[in-house]
Amino acid sequence: MTLFKSLAIPQRTVSTSSLLTLALLLAPAGLAAQDPDEDKAPVDPVAAGAASAAEPSGPRARRTFTPDDFARFAPRSALDMARQVPGFSIREGGGARGLGPADTNVLVNGRRISGKSNGPVDALSRIPTDEVLRLELVDGASLDIGGLTGQVLNVVTRSTGGISGQFRYAPQFRDFGTPARLLDGSVAIAGGGTKDDWTLSISNDSNRLGDEGPELVFDGAGDLIDRREEVRNENLDAFGLSGSWSRVADNGNVLNLTGEVNGFIRRETEISERSGSISPVDRTRIFESGEDEFNFEIGADYQFRFGPGRLKLIGYHRYEDSPTFSIQRTEFADGAPAEESVFTRDADEGETIARAEYAFGALGGDLLLAAEGVRNFLEIASALELREEDGTLVPVPLPGANARVEEDRADLGLTYSRALASGLRLQASGGAEYSQLRQSGPFGLTRGFYRPKGFVALDWKALPRLNLSGRIERSVGQLSFFDFIATVDLDQDRENASNADLVPPQSWVFELEANLGLGALGSLNLRPFYQDISDIVDQIPIANGGQAPGNLPSAERYGVDGDLTLLSDPLGWRGTRLDVGFSFLGSSVSDPLLGTPRELSGNDIVDLSTDIRHDFAGGIWALGGSANWEDNAPVVRLDEVALRTQSFGFVSAFVENKDVSGLTLRANVANLINRKNRFERTVFIDRTAGLAQFSETRERRFGMIFTFEVEGSF
């Protein structure tokens, strides 16, 4: 289902295309004039590489920033600063198998964050600005952390010797149909001494969503057979407590602890008033669903000198309990007995990881030997029931809906990194994993897999303002254990059978990252990639009947994404900053039913976002906003093709005062061009012959969104 995002963007004073053209025309002069590490007086220190910042901590730093470089944005946390680093986007990670090589591009004090869901965004949001000494953009391949290449942001903190913190409160209102969001906010504190530091945060990521509009249903010949007026509401609250503690001993040993505990409550209701030739009687269909999730995560690592190198021991555990329900009830205008279906599922899942990394100097560079053991499990108990006329619920057989899936995995790898020449660094890694998958129940299997993997990466400072990073990798993907177990979607009348034959997909990945500094004008980062995938997971027919997620022999994904930051100061207009993010993606897989190529089911195709901000002279007031647009491929099943999308563009604007008795106040209005949610699908009698059973199309409005944010520090 669609979750509406209250993103931010205003009217533009300078067009993106004209500003970019001027930037590219003017940038070469800046490149020829001076090296970026020798900028004397850039108009904007953030864009130009922070002339006002401290000197880089070493030759591996590309650029260095201090909190003063971000003062115009009134940041309250390290996260606020990181989001303003030009040409840089935080990569969350968390989707890797186990912990594995690092899959995020953020470090804190040169150390990897030992968490998954409790990742870089959560970690940085807990660090107040008073605790930030500097931010460094460094070459990932220059670090003794396996897996890091390209731009990596290292946040260096200091201990002020006291306790400081920040808070945020963001009530939100919509102009129709949806109750107010009144409990969204967070409070974070941090402190420490000369040897240790700690953070603690309590938050509620809350949302109140809703939309309404008509849905039309057509038969296979294209004739209208049903008209539906629908209203949907959804309430979401994700509340949690998270924190971290680090200690550096006198002998240089380092201990890090991270953890979080969360609750997630969701309730959704959709009411559909229906009439048409599909039924002689008018009907009201009521769909309800919900989830009451509890989860916790804890991670710890300890690094110490051992022999000629340093040994790092890492432990991680996560557990989640997610009971869910969905109810579909149809009531008839003539008083006939109502029809009702109920699907319940209780899912328990967990992951336990033990990892060791040993780093030492050898062969003219650095070696990192890593070993990892992982146990994953998912246990599901599901039930599908129909309500009889007397009110009793009668079970409906759903083979394969109650099962346990487990995986035990061992992973061993060796990473080597060294400088090949001035400005050129190599990182190469080789390894393999062995995993055993087990599924209980009548369709259960036990299977073992051996998978080689590794990568070769180069970081090259090609020009004073141009850094290039290339990477070739053989990777192993992570399966969703939910795909193994049968399930039912009452809302869309879909059913997936059980499939115990799933295997992890493997990919050859080719990536290039180019980061071009535009001097005082900003920064441009481009990341083209290509993936050759084997055993891709898509919808397939099951031998004993039905359909389910399964493996197809091969597929490919390709595209380019990037980030552009431009500043208006060199053009004679001071105080305006423009950030553009973009992704243009494609894919191809052979449809298992038709044998013809198509996009991967649900694959993103285009994602464009623009943020513009103007800070007025004097530093108190700012205004700006955001716009975004995305397009994606249809979700394809054996008997259905469905596309969930939105009308063109989501636009919002804000005005901000950065000092109201020490607080930052921001008023935001979103959906200025009345974006609508759209859904269309065709269900087939025989998709190979193109024989449709019916099709439906929906468009729902959700109105304007008003958000008032209050941020402060203490």
XYZ file of C-alpha atoms in Angstrom:
714
model
C 0.000 0.000 0.000
C 1.117 3.546 -0.636
C 2.629 5.587 2.161
C 2.432 9.302 1.472
C 5.642 11.166 2.127
C 5.592 14.702 3.405
C 8.587 15.793 1.425
C 9.382 19.411 1.069
C 9.789 22.245 -2.428
C 9.059 25.790 -3.294
C 8.859 27.887 -6.400
C 12.227 28.150 -8.069
C 13.980 31.455 -8.455
C 16.580 29.953 -10.797
C 15.874 26.999 -13.104
C 17.830 23.794 -12.581
C 18.928 23.547 -16.182
C 20.196 27.131 -16.454
C 22.051 26.950 -13.155
C 23.664 23.649 -14.097
C 24.721 25.031 -17.475
C 26.366 28.035 -15.842
C 28.039 25.772 -13.279
C 29.592 23.544 -15.899
C 30.724 26.541 -17.957
C 32.307 28.297 -15.009
C 33.745 25.279 -13.157
C 36.781 24.677 -15.389
C 38.128 28.117 -14.547
C 37.968 27.203 -10.867
C 39.646 23.877 -11.543
C 42.513 25.503 -13.349
C 42.925 28.272 -10.806
C 43.591 26.283 -7.649
C 43.675 22.894 -5.985
C 40.619 22.301 -3.766
C 42.824 21.787 -0.705
C 44.235 25.281 -1.294
C 40.961 27.241 -1.557
C 41.562 30.566 0.187
C 38.150 32.222 0.306
C 35.312 30.242 -1.286
C 31.932 31.927 -1.298
C 30.346 28.949 0.461
C 32.683 26.748 2.523
C 30.353 23.732 2.381
C 30.373 23.635 -1.418
C 33.979 24.586 -1.926
C 35.500 22.062 0.439
C 35.280 24.007 3.680
C 38.006 26.621 3.612
C 36.999 27.554 7.125
C 37.315 23.938 8.251
C 40.203 22.402 10.080
C 42.988 20.943 8.011
C 42.254 17.434 6.730
C 43.281 14.773 9.219
C 45.496 13.055 6.652
C 46.199 12.614 2.961
C 43.249 10.242 2.613
C 40.676 12.969 3.305
C 39.076 14.466 0.195
C 37.356 17.316 2.034
C 36.816 18.298 5.643
C 33.966 20.281 7.222
C 33.379 21.705 10.686
C 30.064 22.577 12.356
C 30.620 26.250 11.443
C 30.344 25.335 7.764
C 26.744 24.229 8.341
C 25.684 27.039 10.688
C 23.391 28.641 8.079
C 21.225 25.470 8.187
C 20.806 25.597 11.994
C 21.618 21.881 12.444
C 20.664 20.137 15.651
C 22.463 16.826 15.069
C 25.251 15.186 13.081
C 22.540 13.841 10.769
C 21.457 17.381 9.865
C 25.065 18.173 8.918
C 25.594 14.958 6.953
C 22.512 15.668 4.856
C 24.013 19.016 3.823
C 27.355 17.634 2.625
C 27.405 18.513 -1.097
C 27.114 15.693 -3.592
C 26.745 13.058 -0.870
C 23.829 10.747 -0.009
C 23.710 8.453 2.995
C 23.539 4.787 2.030
C 21.568 3.034 4.750
C 22.588 -0.547 4.041
C 21.101 -3.201 6.312
C 20.125 -5.519 3.465
C 23.339 -7.515 3.333
C 23.673 -11.159 4.276
C 24.721 -11.053 7.912
C 27.046 -8.164 8.661
C 29.528 -9.039 5.916
C 31.664 -6.321 4.370
C 30.532 -2.781 5.161
C 27.482 -1.788 3.092
C 26.941 1.755 4.386
C 29.010 4.833 3.572
C 29.073 6.437 7.035
C 31.589 5.949 9.851
C 31.683 7.428 13.346
C 35.223 8.162 14.563
C 36.588 5.951 11.808
C 34.589 2.963 13.017
C 31.859 0.988 11.333
C 28.445 1.068 13.024
C 27.753 -2.449 14.360
C 24.044 -2.465 13.633
C 21.589 -3.128 10.823
C 18.186 -1.544 11.391
C 19.931 0.657 13.998
C 22.113 2.084 11.231
C 23.837 5.343 10.251
C 20.722 7.559 10.186
C 19.753 6.503 13.715
C 23.336 6.783 14.958
C 23.908 10.277 13.532
C 20.519 11.561 14.710
C 21.567 10.866 18.324
C 24.779 12.956 18.123
C 24.180 16.647 18.987
C 26.042 19.310 17.031
C 28.021 20.265 20.158
C 29.609 16.796 20.073
C 30.729 17.035 16.419
C 34.333 18.058 15.800
C 34.393 17.652 12.025
C 33.080 15.650 9.070
C 35.501 14.115 6.587
C 34.861 12.805 3.102
C 37.436 10.057 2.555
C 38.243 7.382 -0.016
C 36.645 4.137 1.094
C 39.389 2.003 -0.440
C 41.981 3.757 1.735
C 40.438 2.381 4.933
C 41.095 -0.961 6.617
C 37.345 -1.685 6.547
C 36.464 -4.314 3.965
C 33.797 -3.374 1.426
C 34.104 0.413 1.491
C 34.839 2.167 -1.798
C 33.970 5.557 -3.243
C 32.972 8.472 -1.023
C 32.692 7.660 2.677
C 31.688 10.171 5.347
C 33.573 9.946 8.649
C 31.974 11.868 11.524
C 34.555 12.749 14.158
C 33.126 13.509 17.592
C 34.534 15.006 20.760
C 33.451 14.903 24.351
C 32.373 18.216 25.835
C 32.395 16.644 29.300
C 28.705 17.314 29.828
C 25.286 16.194 28.658
C 23.572 17.820 25.688
C 20.697 16.925 23.474
C 18.073 17.929 20.981
C 14.382 17.396 20.441
C 11.908 17.512 17.580
C 8.113 17.678 17.510
C 6.170 17.624 14.235
C 2.349 17.651 14.348
C 0.690 17.268 10.954
C -2.763 17.984 9.576
C -4.543 17.222 6.296
C -7.321 19.205 4.713
C -9.796 16.309 4.636
C -10.512 12.739 5.619
C -7.517 11.992 7.854
C -7.133 12.623 11.599
C -4.347 14.846 12.849
C -0.900 13.400 13.551
C -0.068 14.656 17.041
C 2.545 12.252 18.428
C 5.457 12.436 15.985
C 8.761 13.476 17.528
C 12.004 12.520 19.203
C 14.345 13.419 22.049
C 18.055 12.521 21.968
C 20.801 13.142 24.508
C 24.532 12.489 24.505
C 27.389 12.747 26.935
C 30.675 11.233 27.954
C 34.085 11.805 29.402
C 37.659 11.744 28.216
C 37.546 8.018 27.433
C 33.943 7.228 26.632
C 30.813 8.657 25.043
C 27.164 7.622 24.970
C 23.927 8.510 23.222
C 20.280 7.804 23.987
C 17.156 8.533 21.961
C 13.420 8.017 22.324
C 11.222 8.602 19.297
C 7.900 7.972 17.635
C 7.810 7.893 13.845
C 4.095 8.500 13.444
C 1.848 8.963 10.452
C -1.827 9.384 9.671
C -2.599 8.519 6.058
C -5.673 8.397 3.923
C -7.120 8.844 0.461
C -10.458 8.594 -1.316
C -11.805 8.332 -4.824
C -13.530 6.146 -7.408
C -12.560 2.720 -8.701
C -13.970 1.376 -11.949
C -14.114 -2.303 -12.939
C -14.401 -3.540 -16.535
C -15.028 -7.002 -17.902
C -12.805 -8.742 -20.432
C -14.565 -6.950 -23.303
C -13.908 -3.534 -21.721
C -17.487 -2.885 -20.528
C -18.007 -1.160 -17.178
C -19.435 -3.669 -14.696
C -18.838 -2.100 -11.285
C -18.448 1.375 -9.828
C -16.915 1.854 -6.400
C -16.536 4.876 -4.140
C -13.731 4.180 -1.692
C -12.256 5.770 1.419
C -9.066 4.522 3.087
C -7.424 5.472 6.380
C -4.221 4.185 7.925
C -2.640 4.938 11.301
C 1.033 4.164 11.912
C 3.116 4.551 15.066
C 6.692 3.258 15.304
C 8.044 4.103 18.744
C 11.410 3.117 20.055
C 14.320 3.575 22.406
C 17.859 3.385 21.007
C 21.346 4.183 22.172
C 25.071 3.577 21.994
C 28.116 3.549 24.248
C 31.788 3.637 23.241
C 34.972 3.513 25.279
C 38.597 3.913 24.192
C 41.009 2.510 26.778
C 44.454 3.889 27.540
C 46.026 1.062 25.534
C 43.905 1.911 22.459
C 41.380 -0.906 22.835
C 37.908 0.136 21.690
C 34.522 -1.130 22.887
C 31.276 -0.185 21.119
C 27.741 -1.094 22.150
C 24.553 -0.264 20.229
C 20.979 -1.289 20.809
C 17.350 -0.486 20.280
C 13.906 -1.720 21.229
C 10.865 -0.823 19.146
C 7.141 -1.213 18.852
C 5.151 -0.801 15.653
C 1.366 -0.438 15.548
C -0.562 -0.197 12.288
C -4.301 -0.069 11.638
C -5.891 0.286 8.196
C -9.540 0.544 7.158
C -10.960 0.796 3.644
C -14.685 1.225 2.947
C -15.872 0.588 -0.613
C -19.475 1.374 -1.672
C -20.153 -0.779 -4.737
C -22.853 -0.967 -7.411
C -23.052 -2.276 -10.974
C -23.921 -5.228 -13.157
C -21.267 -7.372 -11.499
C -23.911 -7.981 -8.812
C -27.693 -7.378 -8.749
C -27.401 -6.007 -5.212
C -25.514 -2.938 -4.010
C -22.775 -3.824 -1.544
C -20.486 -2.301 1.057
C -17.086 -3.940 1.298
C -15.077 -3.256 4.461
C -11.409 -4.215 4.600
C -9.427 -4.003 7.832
C -5.838 -4.934 8.539
C -3.323 -4.354 11.276
C -0.033 -5.276 12.867
C 1.349 -5.177 16.425
C 5.089 -5.630 16.088
C 7.758 -5.815 18.765
C 11.469 -5.992 17.941
C 14.850 -5.419 19.509
C 18.436 -5.320 18.298
C 21.766 -5.315 20.096
C 25.276 -5.097 18.680
C 28.706 -5.052 20.263
C 32.282 -4.963 19.025
C 35.635 -4.952 20.771
C 38.901 -4.083 19.011
C 42.312 -4.712 20.522
C 45.928 -5.338 19.558
C 46.734 -8.949 18.831
C 50.132 -9.968 17.538
C 51.253 -7.762 14.638
C 47.752 -6.393 13.995
C 44.394 -5.577 15.542
C 41.559 -8.011 16.148
C 37.930 -6.907 16.159
C 35.244 -9.177 17.584
C 31.622 -8.379 16.679
C 28.382 -9.805 18.026
C 24.871 -9.000 16.857
C 21.355 -10.242 17.579
C 17.945 -9.151 16.391
C 14.489 -10.536 17.177
C 11.066 -9.540 15.875
C 7.540 -10.717 16.666
C 4.924 -9.535 14.140
C 1.324 -10.676 14.588
C -0.868 -9.401 11.734
C -4.501 -9.724 10.690
C -6.711 -8.846 7.731
C -10.496 -9.023 7.520
C -12.635 -8.655 4.424
C -16.376 -8.230 5.018
C -19.082 -7.591 2.410
C -22.531 -6.386 3.499
C -25.512 -6.396 1.109
C -28.166 -3.695 0.755
C -31.001 -6.251 0.597
C -30.139 -7.633 4.027
C -28.627 -10.914 2.775
C -26.105 -12.519 5.144
C -22.738 -10.819 5.084
C -19.662 -12.576 3.689
C -16.444 -12.448 5.695
C -12.925 -13.835 5.386
C -10.230 -13.585 8.067
C -6.499 -14.179 7.641
C -4.190 -14.116 10.669
C -0.455 -14.642 10.839
C 2.076 -14.578 13.652
C 5.671 -14.281 12.433
C 8.697 -14.672 14.707
C 12.078 -13.995 13.144
C 15.613 -13.545 14.359
C 19.237 -13.210 13.307
C 22.349 -13.952 15.360
C 25.826 -13.094 14.067
C 29.364 -13.633 15.344
C 32.129 -12.004 13.301
C 35.882 -11.573 13.699
C 38.119 -9.224 11.698
C 41.905 -9.246 11.923
C 43.743 -6.318 10.291
C 47.518 -6.195 9.862
C 50.124 -4.774 7.515
C 51.627 -7.064 4.863
C 52.774 -7.157 1.224
C 53.268 -3.394 1.125
C 49.672 -2.706 2.179
C 46.959 -3.780 4.613
C 45.320 -7.188 4.978
C 41.955 -7.868 6.622
C 40.982 -11.453 7.394
C 37.296 -11.852 8.279
C 35.267 -14.850 9.456
C 31.537 -14.796 10.154
C 28.907 -17.229 11.385
C 25.172 -16.506 11.072
C 21.927 -18.158 12.095
C 18.627 -16.812 10.693
C 15.142 -18.110 11.294
C 11.524 -17.313 10.483
C 8.621 -19.181 12.060
C 5.081 -18.486 10.868
C 1.710 -19.703 12.082
C -1.114 -18.664 9.726
C -4.832 -19.308 9.475
C -7.465 -18.544 6.830
C -11.091 -18.699 7.950
C -14.555 -18.033 6.502
C -17.455 -16.906 8.672
C -20.611 -18.987 8.398
C -24.149 -17.577 8.593
C -24.352 -18.551 12.273
C -21.250 -16.417 12.994
C -18.750 -19.212 13.473
C -15.373 -19.122 11.734
C -14.576 -22.209 9.683
C -10.928 -22.956 8.800
C -9.955 -23.037 5.118
C -7.058 -25.321 4.146
C -3.895 -23.358 3.284
C -1.084 -25.850 2.678
C 2.392 -24.644 3.588
C 1.204 -21.658 5.641
C 2.633 -22.961 8.938
C 6.354 -23.586 8.770
C 9.796 -22.661 10.054
C 12.685 -21.645 7.794
C 16.261 -21.650 9.119
C 19.639 -20.840 7.667
C 23.094 -21.522 9.100
C 25.919 -19.835 7.256
C 29.709 -19.624 7.530
C 31.660 -16.965 5.645
C 35.417 -16.469 5.200
C 37.127 -13.651 3.302
C 40.457 -11.875 2.837
C 40.740 -8.210 1.799
C 43.943 -6.524 0.624
C 44.391 -2.783 0.140
C 47.366 -0.623 -0.780
C 48.421 2.511 -2.615
C 49.518 1.782 -6.189
C 50.635 5.344 -6.917
C 50.023 8.863 -5.718
C 46.259 9.298 -5.696
C 45.570 5.695 -6.740
C 44.507 2.977 -4.275
C 43.519 -0.655 -4.727
C 41.245 -2.820 -2.605
C 40.674 -6.484 -3.507
C 38.733 -9.133 -1.633
C 38.148 -12.852 -2.127
C 36.168 -15.358 -0.135
C 33.338 -17.839 -0.018
C 30.364 -18.857 2.049
C 28.649 -22.112 2.860
C 25.007 -22.065 3.895
C 22.422 -24.658 4.820
C 18.714 -23.909 4.368
C 16.052 -25.899 6.188
C 12.262 -25.683 5.985
C 9.867 -27.667 8.164
C 6.434 -28.946 7.182
C 5.115 -31.180 4.382
C 6.990 -29.175 1.713
C 10.176 -28.931 3.757
C 13.679 -29.484 2.402
C 17.244 -29.297 3.684
C 19.857 -28.072 1.213
C 23.430 -26.814 1.274
C 25.092 -24.165 -0.919
C 28.656 -23.072 -1.586
C 29.041 -19.569 -3.041
C 32.319 -17.790 -3.964
C 32.328 -14.006 -3.716
C 34.653 -11.034 -3.708
C 35.482 -7.743 -5.390
C 38.202 -5.566 -6.857
C 37.993 -1.782 -6.411
C 40.115 1.222 -7.355
C 39.967 4.782 -6.008
C 41.735 7.356 -8.173
C 42.167 11.082 -7.734
C 42.270 11.735 -11.481
C 42.288 15.551 -11.214
C 42.484 17.980 -8.311
C 38.678 18.120 -8.258
C 37.801 14.757 -9.801
C 37.751 11.458 -7.896
C 36.913 8.194 -9.676
C 36.066 4.878 -8.023
C 35.449 1.606 -9.851
C 34.317 -1.739 -8.483
C 33.708 -5.227 -9.870
C 32.032 -7.604 -7.433
C 30.679 -11.121 -7.245
C 27.927 -10.964 -4.619
C 25.357 -13.261 -3.034
C 21.869 -11.896 -2.359
C 19.709 -12.313 0.723
C 16.484 -14.286 0.426
C 13.293 -13.170 2.137
C 12.219 -16.141 4.216
C 8.592 -14.985 3.859
C 8.831 -16.085 0.203
C 9.145 -19.730 1.313
C 5.797 -19.839 3.119
C 2.249 -19.779 1.700
C 0.233 -16.608 2.267
C -3.027 -14.889 1.297
C -3.765 -11.273 0.341
C -7.468 -10.746 1.093
C -7.433 -7.171 -0.190
C -6.418 -8.096 -3.748
C -7.663 -11.715 -3.651
C -4.203 -13.219 -4.210
C -2.602 -16.385 -2.925
C 1.005 -17.554 -2.939
C 1.793 -21.241 -2.497
C 4.717 -22.564 -0.475
C 8.039 -22.892 -2.310
C 10.901 -24.571 -0.474
C 13.116 -24.673 -3.582
C 14.298 -21.056 -3.412
C 18.048 -20.455 -3.643
C 19.990 -17.213 -2.973
C 20.512 -15.101 -6.120
C 24.051 -14.264 -7.255
C 25.255 -11.231 -9.188
C 28.191 -9.803 -11.074
C 28.130 -6.101 -10.199
C 30.013 -3.409 -12.133
C 30.004 0.061 -10.544
C 31.673 3.396 -11.217
C 31.516 6.508 -9.073
C 32.678 9.922 -10.285
C 32.769 12.864 -7.906
C 33.448 16.237 -9.522
C 34.035 19.306 -7.382
C 32.680 22.448 -9.027
C 34.567 24.805 -6.759
C 32.374 27.434 -5.146
C 29.507 26.314 -7.382
C 29.038 22.928 -5.706
C 29.586 19.257 -6.452
C 28.387 16.512 -8.808
C 28.395 12.799 -8.029
C 27.516 10.172 -10.688
C 27.175 6.412 -10.078
C 26.493 4.231 -13.154
C 26.158 0.485 -12.578
C 25.329 -2.829 -14.237
C 24.246 -6.103 -12.581
C 24.204 -9.530 -14.216
C 22.009 -11.633 -11.918
C 21.541 -15.390 -11.790
C 18.717 -17.113 -9.866
C 16.739 -13.865 -9.649
C 13.583 -14.149 -7.498
C 10.306 -13.500 -9.339
C 6.835 -15.031 -9.541
C 6.873 -18.549 -11.027
C 4.467 -21.502 -11.435
C 4.721 -24.197 -8.747
C 4.876 -27.848 -9.794
C 2.096 -28.969 -7.448
C -0.167 -26.093 -8.487
C -0.452 -22.375 -7.917
C 2.263 -19.739 -8.008
C 4.850 -18.333 -5.625
C 8.123 -16.417 -5.544
C 10.823 -18.568 -7.129
C 14.073 -18.440 -9.070
C 14.455 -17.542 -12.735
C 17.746 -18.328 -14.505
C 18.981 -14.803 -15.208
C 18.205 -11.106 -15.251
C 19.983 -7.775 -15.525
C 19.694 -4.371 -13.890
C 21.465 -1.225 -15.006
C 21.282 2.507 -14.686
C 22.800 5.621 -13.205
C 22.027 7.629 -10.125
C 23.610 10.748 -8.784
C 23.542 13.858 -6.653
C 24.117 17.459 -7.704
C 24.635 20.405 -5.359
C 24.714 23.951 -6.745
C 25.058 27.307 -5.014
C 24.011 30.663 -6.354
C 26.691 32.804 -4.665
C 29.174 32.808 -7.588
C 26.340 33.973 -9.836
C 25.734 37.104 -7.787
C 22.711 35.804 -5.874
C 23.710 34.907 -2.318
C 22.122 32.327 -0.055
C 20.417 29.851 -2.399
C 21.293 26.161 -2.531
C 19.887 23.592 -4.973
C 20.189 19.819 -4.485
C 19.101 17.405 -7.201
C 18.981 13.637 -6.799
C 18.249 11.372 -9.737
C 18.050 7.707 -10.697
C 17.426 6.328 -14.178
C 17.179 2.555 -13.992
C 16.349 -0.330 -16.282
C 16.117 -4.104 -16.040
C 15.317 -7.175 -18.091
C 14.109 -10.681 -17.287
C 12.468 -13.370 -19.388
C 8.829 -13.737 -18.341
C 8.365 -17.351 -17.143
C 4.933 -17.587 -18.781
C 5.386 -15.711 -22.055
C 9.097 -16.223 -22.618
C 9.477 -12.572 -23.666
C 11.690 -9.958 -21.971
C 10.157 -7.484 -19.519
C 11.158 -5.255 -16.625
C 11.773 -6.888 -13.275
C 8.516 -6.938 -11.361
C 8.073 -3.632 -9.504
C 11.514 -2.323 -10.538
C 12.134 1.418 -10.083
C 12.600 3.161 -13.437
C 12.891 6.879 -12.664
C 13.342 8.704 -9.363
C 13.877 12.469 -9.402
C 14.034 14.764 -6.385
C 14.871 18.434 -6.020
C 15.415 20.499 -2.875
C 15.922 24.234 -2.944
C 16.637 26.481 0.015
C 17.304 30.192 0.406
C 18.773 31.627 3.613
C 18.188 35.356 3.904
C 20.856 37.784 4.975
C 20.950 37.955 8.750
C 20.659 34.198 9.118
C 17.302 33.922 10.885
C 14.827 33.287 8.067
C 14.906 30.674 5.309
C 12.442 29.377 2.786
C 12.446 26.639 0.202
C 10.949 23.298 -0.504
C 11.136 20.083 -2.476
C 9.686 18.235 -5.432
C 9.886 14.615 -6.438
C 8.601 12.269 -9.113
C 9.101 8.551 -9.585
C 8.025 5.843 -12.008
C 8.158 2.092 -11.585
C 7.477 -1.095 -13.529
C 4.292 -3.165 -13.008
C 4.131 -6.057 -10.573
C 3.671 -9.174 -12.717
C 2.073 -12.428 -11.572
C 1.157 -15.434 -13.690
C -2.467 -14.305 -13.921
C -2.183 -10.582 -13.219
C -0.372 -7.371 -14.106
C -0.726 -4.511 -11.605
C 0.765 -1.034 -11.395
C 0.674 1.175 -8.297
C 1.838 4.718 -8.991
C 0.992 8.405 -8.547
C 0.131 11.322 -10.762
C 3.000 13.555 -11.797
C 4.942 15.331 -9.100
C 4.742 15.900 -5.357
C 5.574 19.494 -4.476
C 5.853 21.220 -1.109
C 7.191 24.460 0.333
C 8.390 25.642 3.727
C 9.299 28.752 5.669
C 11.693 28.548 8.604
C 12.794 30.756 11.484
C 16.019 29.504 13.012
C 15.926 31.480 16.247
C 12.637 31.818 18.106
C 13.889 31.879 21.684
C 16.574 29.426 20.619
C 14.163 27.134 18.746
C 13.866 26.405 15.049
C 10.286 26.645 13.781
C 9.348 25.360 10.337
C 5.959 25.452 8.614
C 5.557 23.156 5.624
C 2.697 22.731 3.166
C 2.821 19.697 0.868
C 1.032 18.358 -2.199
C 0.694 21.789 -3.753
C -0.194 20.418 -7.209
C -2.758 17.906 -5.907
C -0.952 14.649 -6.544
C -3.186 11.554 -6.571
C -2.595 7.890 -5.852
C -3.295 5.571 -8.774
C -3.692 1.825 -9.106
C -4.583 -0.324 -12.085
C -4.493 -4.028 -12.729
C -5.702 -6.655 -15.157
C -6.539 -10.178 -14.018
C -6.353 -12.799 -16.770
C -8.156 -16.015 -17.525
C -5.159 -16.906 -19.707
C -2.297 -14.395 -19.830
C -0.491 -16.340 -22.561
C -3.503 -15.840 -24.834
C -4.189 -12.292 -23.595
C -7.672 -13.265 -22.324
C -8.619 -10.873 -19.516
C -11.141 -11.778 -16.848
C -11.511 -8.193 -15.610
C -9.554 -4.989 -15.130
C -9.822 -2.199 -12.610
C -8.525 1.333 -12.367
C -8.430 3.636 -9.361
C -7.524 7.250 -8.646
C -7.656 8.667 -5.135
C -6.952 12.128 -3.817
C -5.324 12.759 -0.443
C -5.323 16.555 -0.303
C -2.872 19.054 1.101
C -0.644 18.271 4.061
C 0.327 20.856 6.688
C 3.263 20.152 9.015
C 4.592 22.346 11.801
C 8.036 21.385 13.132
C 9.698 22.552 16.334
C 13.367 21.724 16.929
C 15.555 22.700 19.823
C 18.715 21.898 21.737
C 19.508 21.700 25.419
